[in-house]
CSV table of C-alpha atoms and ligand atoms in Angstrom, one decimal:
chain,number,residue,atom,x,y,z
A,1,MET,CA,93.9,88.4,92.5
A,2,SER,CA,96.8,89.1,89.8
A,3,ARG,CA,98.4,92.4,89.8
A,4,VAL,CA,97.4,94.6,86.6
A,5,ALA,CA,99.8,96.9,85.0
A,6,TYR,CA,99.2,99.4,82.0
A,7,VAL,CA,101.5,99.7,78.6
A,8,ASN,CA,101.0,102.0,75.9
A,9,GLY,CA,97.0,101.6,76.1
A,10,ARG,CA,96.5,97.8,77.4
A,11,TYR,CA,95.8,96.6,81.3
A,12,ILE,CA,97.8,93.5,81.5
A,13,ARG,CA,99.1,91.2,84.2
A,14,HIS,CA,101.8,92.9,86.0
A,15,ALA,CA,104.3,89.9,85.8
A,16,GLU,CA,103.7,89.6,82.1
A,17,ALA,CA,103.9,93.5,81.3
A,18,GLY,CA,107.0,94.5,79.6
A,19,VAL,CA,108.6,96.9,76.7
A,20,SER,CA,110.9,96.3,73.5
A,21,ILE,CA,114.8,95.9,74.8
A,22,ASN,CA,115.2,99.1,72.2
A,23,ASP,CA,113.0,101.1,74.7
A,24,ARG,CA,115.1,104.3,74.6
A,25,ALA,CA,114.6,104.1,78.8
A,26,PHE,CA,116.4,100.9,78.6
A,27,LEU,CA,119.0,101.9,76.6
A,28,PHE,CA,119.8,105.5,78.0
A,29,ALA,CA,117.5,106.3,80.6
A,30,ASP,CA,115.2,108.9,78.5
A,31,GLY,CA,112.3,109.2,80.3
A,32,VAL,CA,110.4,110.9,82.7
A,33,TYR,CA,108.2,109.5,85.6
A,34,GLU,CA,106.4,110.0,88.7
A,35,VAL,CA,105.3,108.4,91.8
A,36,ILE,CA,102.1,109.2,93.7
A,37,GLU,CA,100.7,108.2,96.9
A,38,VAL,CA,97.4,106.2,97.8
A,39,TYR,CA,95.7,107.1,100.9
A,40,GLY,CA,92.4,105.7,101.6
A,41,GLY,CA,92.0,104.8,97.9
A,42,ARG,CA,92.6,108.6,97.3
A,43,LEU,CA,95.2,109.6,95.1
A,44,ILE,CA,97.2,112.9,97.4
A,45,ASP,CA,98.4,115.6,95.4
A,46,GLU,CA,97.9,114.1,91.6
A,47,ASP,CA,97.6,117.8,90.2
A,48,GLY,CA,100.8,118.8,91.4
A,49,HIS,CA,102.2,115.1,90.0
A,50,LEU,CA,100.7,116.0,86.8
A,51,GLN,CA,102.0,119.3,86.6
A,52,ARG,CA,105.4,118.4,87.6
A,53,LEU,CA,105.4,115.2,84.9
A,54,ALA,CA,104.4,117.7,82.2
A,55,ARG,CA,107.0,120.1,83.4
A,56,SER,CA,109.9,117.3,83.2
A,57,ALA,CA,108.9,115.9,80.0
A,58,ARG,CA,108.8,119.6,78.5
A,59,GLU,CA,112.5,120.2,79.7
A,60,LEU,CA,113.6,116.6,78.0
A,61,ARG,CA,111.7,118.0,74.7
A,62,LEU,CA,109.5,114.7,75.6
A,63,GLU,CA,105.9,114.1,74.2
A,64,LEU,CA,103.4,112.7,76.5
A,65,PRO,CA,101.4,109.8,74.8
A,66,VAL,CA,98.0,110.8,76.7
A,67,ALA,CA,96.2,113.6,77.4
A,68,GLU,CA,96.3,114.4,81.3
A,69,THR,CA,92.3,113.5,81.6
A,70,ALA,CA,93.6,110.4,80.0
A,71,LEU,CA,96.3,109.7,82.5
A,72,ARG,CA,94.0,110.4,85.6
A,73,ARG,CA,91.6,107.5,84.0
A,74,ILE,CA,94.6,105.3,83.9
A,75,LEU,CA,95.8,106.2,87.1
A,76,ARG,CA,92.3,105.4,88.7
A,77,GLU,CA,91.7,102.0,86.9
A,78,LEU,CA,95.0,100.8,88.2
A,79,VAL,CA,93.8,102.0,91.8
A,80,ALA,CA,90.7,100.1,91.3
A,81,ARG,CA,91.8,96.5,89.3
A,82,ASN,CA,94.7,96.4,92.0
A,83,LEU,CA,92.7,96.7,94.9
A,84,VAL,CA,94.9,99.5,96.5
A,85,GLY,CA,93.7,101.1,99.7
A,86,ASP,CA,97.1,102.2,100.7
A,87,GLY,CA,100.4,102.7,98.3
A,88,HIS,CA,101.8,104.5,95.6
A,89,VAL,CA,101.0,104.3,91.7
A,90,TYR,CA,104.1,104.6,89.5
A,91,LEU,CA,103.7,106.0,86.3
A,92,GLN,CA,106.7,106.7,83.6
A,93,VAL,CA,107.0,108.3,80.4
A,94,THR,CA,109.8,107.6,77.9
A,95,ARG,CA,110.9,108.3,74.3
A,96,GLY,CA,109.8,105.3,73.1
A,97,ALA,CA,111.3,102.1,71.1
A,98,ALA,CA,114.1,102.8,68.0
A,99,LYS,CA,116.9,101.8,66.6
A,100,ARG,CA,119.7,102.5,69.4
A,101,ASP,CA,121.2,106.2,68.5
A,102,HIS,CA,121.4,108.9,70.8
A,103,ILE,CA,120.3,111.3,68.3
A,104,PHE,CA,115.9,111.5,69.0
A,105,PRO,CA,113.7,108.8,66.7
A,106,LYS,CA,112.2,110.2,64.2
A,107,ALA,CA,108.9,112.4,64.6
A,108,GLY,CA,106.3,110.5,65.1
A,109,THR,CA,107.7,107.4,66.8
A,110,PRO,CA,105.2,107.1,70.1
A,111,SER,CA,106.2,107.9,73.5
A,112,THR,CA,105.9,104.7,75.8
A,113,LEU,CA,103.4,105.2,78.5
A,114,VAL,CA,103.8,102.5,81.5
A,115,ALA,CA,102.0,102.6,84.8
A,116,PHE,CA,101.3,100.1,87.9
A,117,ALA,CA,100.3,100.3,91.4
A,118,HIS,CA,101.8,98.6,94.7
A,119,ARG,CA,100.0,98.2,98.1
A,120,GLY,CA,101.6,99.6,100.7
A,121,ASP,CA,101.4,98.8,104.7
A,122,ARG,CA,100.6,101.5,106.7
A,123,ALA,CA,101.2,100.1,110.1
A,124,ALA,CA,105.4,99.4,109.1
A,125,ALA,CA,105.2,103.1,107.8
A,126,GLU,CA,103.9,104.4,111.2
A,127,ALA,CA,106.1,102.1,112.8
A,128,ARG,CA,109.7,103.6,110.7
A,129,ALA,CA,108.0,107.3,111.9
A,130,ARG,CA,108.1,106.4,115.5
A,131,ALA,CA,111.3,105.1,115.7
A,132,GLY,CA,112.9,107.9,113.6
A,133,ILE,CA,115.7,107.0,111.1
A,134,LYS,CA,119.3,107.2,110.5
A,135,VAL,CA,120.8,109.2,107.4
A,136,ILE,CA,124.5,109.1,106.0
A,137,SER,CA,126.0,112.1,104.1
A,138,LEU,CA,127.7,111.4,100.5
A,139,PRO,CA,128.5,114.1,98.1
A,140,ASP,CA,126.3,115.0,95.5
A,141,ILE,CA,127.9,113.8,92.2
A,142,ARG,CA,124.4,114.0,90.2
A,143,TRP,CA,124.0,115.7,86.8
A,144,LYS,CA,123.0,119.6,87.3
A,145,ARG,CA,119.1,119.4,86.3
A,146,PRO,CA,118.2,117.2,89.2
A,147,ASP,CA,115.0,119.4,89.3
A,148,ILE,CA,113.8,117.2,86.6
A,149,LYS,CA,112.4,113.5,87.5
A,150,SER,CA,114.3,111.4,84.9
A,151,THR,CA,114.9,107.8,85.3
A,152,SER,CA,118.3,108.1,85.1
A,153,LEU,CA,118.9,107.6,88.5
A,154,LEU,CA,122.4,106.3,89.1
A,155,PRO,CA,123.7,108.0,91.0
A,156,ASN,CA,120.5,108.0,93.6
A,157,VAL,CA,120.5,104.1,93.6
A,158,LEU,CA,124.2,103.8,94.7
A,159,ALA,CA,123.9,106.7,97.4
A,160,LYS,CA,120.9,104.7,98.5
A,161,GLN,CA,122.5,101.6,98.4
A,162,GLN,CA,125.6,102.5,100.3
A,163,ALA,CA,123.4,104.4,103.0
A,164,ARG,CA,121.3,100.8,103.4
A,165,GLU,CA,124.7,99.5,103.7
A,166,ALA,CA,126.0,101.8,106.3
A,167,GLY,CA,122.7,100.8,108.3
A,168,ALA,CA,120.9,104.1,107.3
A,169,TYR,CA,117.7,104.4,105.4
A,170,GLU,CA,118.6,107.5,103.2
A,171,ALA,CA,121.6,109.5,102.1
A,172,TRP,CA,121.8,113.3,102.3
A,173,LEU,CA,124.0,114.6,99.0
A,174,LEU,CA,126.4,118.0,99.8
A,175,ASP,CA,127.2,120.3,97.1
A,176,ALA,CA,130.5,121.2,96.6
A,177,GLU,CA,130.3,124.1,99.9
A,178,GLY,CA,129.3,121.2,101.9
A,179,PHE,CA,125.3,122.3,102.1
A,180,VAL,CA,122.9,119.5,101.8
A,181,THR,CA,120.9,119.8,98.8
A,182,GLU,CA,118.3,116.7,99.3
A,183,GLY,CA,118.2,113.1,99.8
A,184,SER,CA,118.5,110.3,97.2
A,185,SER,CA,114.5,109.8,97.1
A,186,SER,CA,113.7,112.6,99.2
A,187,ASN,CA,114.1,116.6,100.5
A,188,ALA,CA,116.0,117.1,103.1
A,189,TRP,CA,114.8,119.6,105.8
A,190,ILE,CA,115.8,120.6,109.6
A,191,VAL,CA,114.1,122.6,112.1
A,192,ASP,CA,116.6,125.4,113.6
A,193,GLY,CA,117.3,126.8,117.3
A,194,GLU,CA,113.9,129.0,116.6
A,195,GLY,CA,111.7,126.2,115.8
A,196,ALA,CA,112.3,127.5,112.0
A,197,LEU,CA,111.7,124.8,109.2
A,198,VAL,CA,114.9,124.8,107.0
A,199,THR,CA,114.9,123.3,103.8
A,200,HIS,CA,117.0,123.6,100.4
A,201,PRO,CA,115.5,126.4,97.8
A,202,ALA,CA,113.4,124.7,94.6
A,203,ASP,CA,115.9,125.7,92.4
A,204,SER,CA,117.9,123.4,89.8
A,205,ALA,CA,119.8,121.8,92.5
A,206,ILE,CA,116.8,119.9,94.0
A,207,LEU,CA,113.7,118.2,92.5
A,208,SER,CA,111.0,120.2,93.8
A,209,GLY,CA,108.9,117.8,96.0
A,210,ILE,CA,105.1,117.8,95.8
A,211,THR,CA,105.4,116.8,99.6
A,212,ARG,CA,107.7,119.6,100.1
A,213,ALA,CA,105.1,121.9,98.7
A,214,ARG,CA,102.1,121.0,101.0
A,215,LEU,CA,104.2,120.8,103.7
A,216,LEU,CA,105.2,124.5,103.4
A,217,ARG,CA,101.5,125.3,103.0
A,218,ILE,CA,101.0,122.9,106.2
A,219,ALA,CA,103.6,124.9,108.2
A,220,ALA,CA,101.8,128.3,106.6
A,221,ALA,CA,98.5,127.7,108.5
A,222,LYS,CA,99.6,126.2,112.0
A,223,GLY,CA,102.0,129.3,112.0
A,224,VAL,CA,105.1,127.2,112.0
A,225,LYS,CA,107.8,129.8,110.7
A,226,TRP,CA,109.7,128.6,107.5
A,227,VAL,CA,112.5,129.6,105.4
A,228,GLU,CA,114.1,127.8,102.0
A,229,ARG,CA,118.0,128.5,102.2
A,230,PRO,CA,120.7,125.9,102.0
A,231,PHE,CA,122.0,124.3,105.3
A,232,SER,CA,125.4,122.6,106.0
A,233,LEU,CA,125.9,119.1,107.4
A,234,GLN,CA,127.6,121.3,109.9
A,235,GLU,CA,124.3,122.8,110.8
A,236,ALA,CA,122.4,119.9,110.6
A,237,PHE,CA,124.5,118.0,113.4
A,238,GLY,CA,123.4,121.1,115.5
A,239,ALA,CA,119.5,121.2,114.5
A,240,ARG,CA,116.9,120.5,117.4
A,241,GLU,CA,115.2,118.4,114.8
A,242,ALA,CA,115.7,116.6,110.9
A,243,PHE,CA,113.6,114.8,108.7
A,244,ILE,CA,113.0,113.9,105.0
A,245,SER,CA,109.8,114.3,103.0
A,246,GLY,CA,108.4,112.7,99.5
A,247,ALA,CA,105.5,110.3,98.1
A,248,THR,CA,106.4,107.1,99.5
A,249,THR,CA,107.9,108.4,103.1
A,250,ILE,CA,105.1,111.6,103.5
A,251,VAL,CA,107.3,112.5,106.9
A,252,LEU,CA,110.3,110.6,108.5
A,253,PRO,CA,112.3,111.8,111.1
A,254,VAL,CA,115.9,111.6,111.0
A,255,VAL,CA,117.6,111.0,114.7
A,256,ASP,CA,121.0,110.4,113.6
A,257,ILE,CA,123.2,111.4,110.9
A,258,ASP,CA,126.5,109.8,110.2
A,259,GLY,CA,126.4,108.6,113.8
A,260,ARG,CA,125.9,111.6,115.5
A,261,LYS,CA,122.5,111.9,117.5
A,262,ILE,CA,120.0,114.9,116.1
A,263,GLY,CA,118.3,116.6,119.3
A,264,SER,CA,117.2,114.6,121.6
A,265,GLY,CA,118.2,111.5,119.6
A,266,ALA,CA,114.4,110.9,119.3
A,267,PRO,CA,111.8,112.0,116.5
A,268,GLY,CA,111.2,115.3,117.2
A,269,PRO,CA,107.7,116.9,117.7
A,270,VAL,CA,107.7,119.5,114.8
A,271,ALA,CA,108.3,116.5,112.2
A,272,LEU,CA,105.7,114.1,113.8
A,273,ASP,CA,103.4,117.1,113.9
A,274,LEU,CA,103.6,117.6,110.1
A,275,ARG,CA,103.4,113.8,109.4
A,276,ALA,CA,100.3,113.9,111.4
A,277,ALA,CA,98.5,117.0,109.9
A,278,PHE,CA,99.5,116.1,106.1
A,279,HIS,CA,96.6,113.6,104.9
A,280,ASP,CA,93.5,115.9,106.5
A,281,PHE,CA,95.5,118.8,104.9
A,282,ALA,CA,96.1,117.7,101.2
A,283,PRO,CA,93.5,118.2,99.2
A,284,VAL,CA,93.0,115.0,97.4
A,285,THR,CA,91.0,114.4,94.7
A,286,ALA,CA,88.6,112.0,93.7
B,1,LIG,N1,111.4,110.4,94.8
B,1,LIG,N2,114.2,114.4,96.1
B,1,LIG,C1,114.1,113.5,94.9
B,1,LIG,C2,115.4,112.9,94.3
B,1,LIG,C3,113.3,112.3,95.2
B,1,LIG,O1,113.5,111.4,94.3
B,1,LIG,C4,111.8,112.1,95.7
B,1,LIG,C5,110.8,111.8,95.2
B,1,LIG,C6,111.9,114.0,96.5
B,1,LIG,C7,110.6,114.0,96.9
B,1,LIG,O2,109.3,113.9,95.7
B,1,LIG,P1,107.7,114.1,96.3
B,1,LIG,O3,107.4,114.7,97.5
B,1,LIG,O4,107.2,114.8,95.1
B,1,LIG,O5,107.9,112.9,95.9
B,1,LIG,C8,113.1,114.6,96.0
B,1,LIG,C9,110.6,109.1,94.7
B,1,LIG,C10,109.4,109.4,95.7
B,1,LIG,C11,111.0,108.0,93.9
B,1,LIG,O6,111.5,108.4,93.5
B,1,LIG,O7,110.6,107.1,94.3
């Protein structure tokens, strides 16, 4: 079976799918995107992701080319056509194709909508969670609006690559004061000495993760205390536990930051509990 992607109203073979070289995402990274987890064939937290997509588009004055109901249909169609049990769907909206000019294209230029799906490996993800991950810290050199989920990800790409070359899975980004904002493609968390979850406030310095929001609700339901405040790298070194969250990782315990063991050096119980509770708790949409 060959993979199928969606491009501007058509379902086509993934390998042959493409957009114009004039597309503004190609020329200017002028686009927004979402990644939604598919678990047991269901889209996890679809509402939250679509709401955030609409917000990102609004912030960039970008028009979504189809209504939300059509978007939902396209995502389901991709899950079905690609036989995705566990995996992800990716969707991207760009400011369309037009002669290269920094100025927006003229009114009426259609936005580009691309979406595709890929299968994941549940066993491999669980094995990674059981082992825990290493993280390195790097300066956060991104623009001042990482709350917008734009396709302009060069600093994130460079940070993640540097992490990988250092034998780590993720990079934690530090602001000018030495506080951890978030990871290159995930939100950052610690468990403090009182057992409370600590994560950066969802202000303009981070992407307000949909997984993060779900975890805060799970914590509330479980009676786990949590606080949204910046934490420093120093505080993270001494934390009981640390972990990352995101649609592609759900919860992954962090066992090492910059070569220092975190907590016992093994995945912590709070992180593993949150991970185990995640899919049972998440309201899924059919
Ligand atoms: N990234 N912070 C950043 C910078 C991210 O890129 C992501 C997700 C998150 C977590 O957001 P959410 O829980 O809504 O997935 C936080 C996606 C998965 C990606 O770029 O692949």
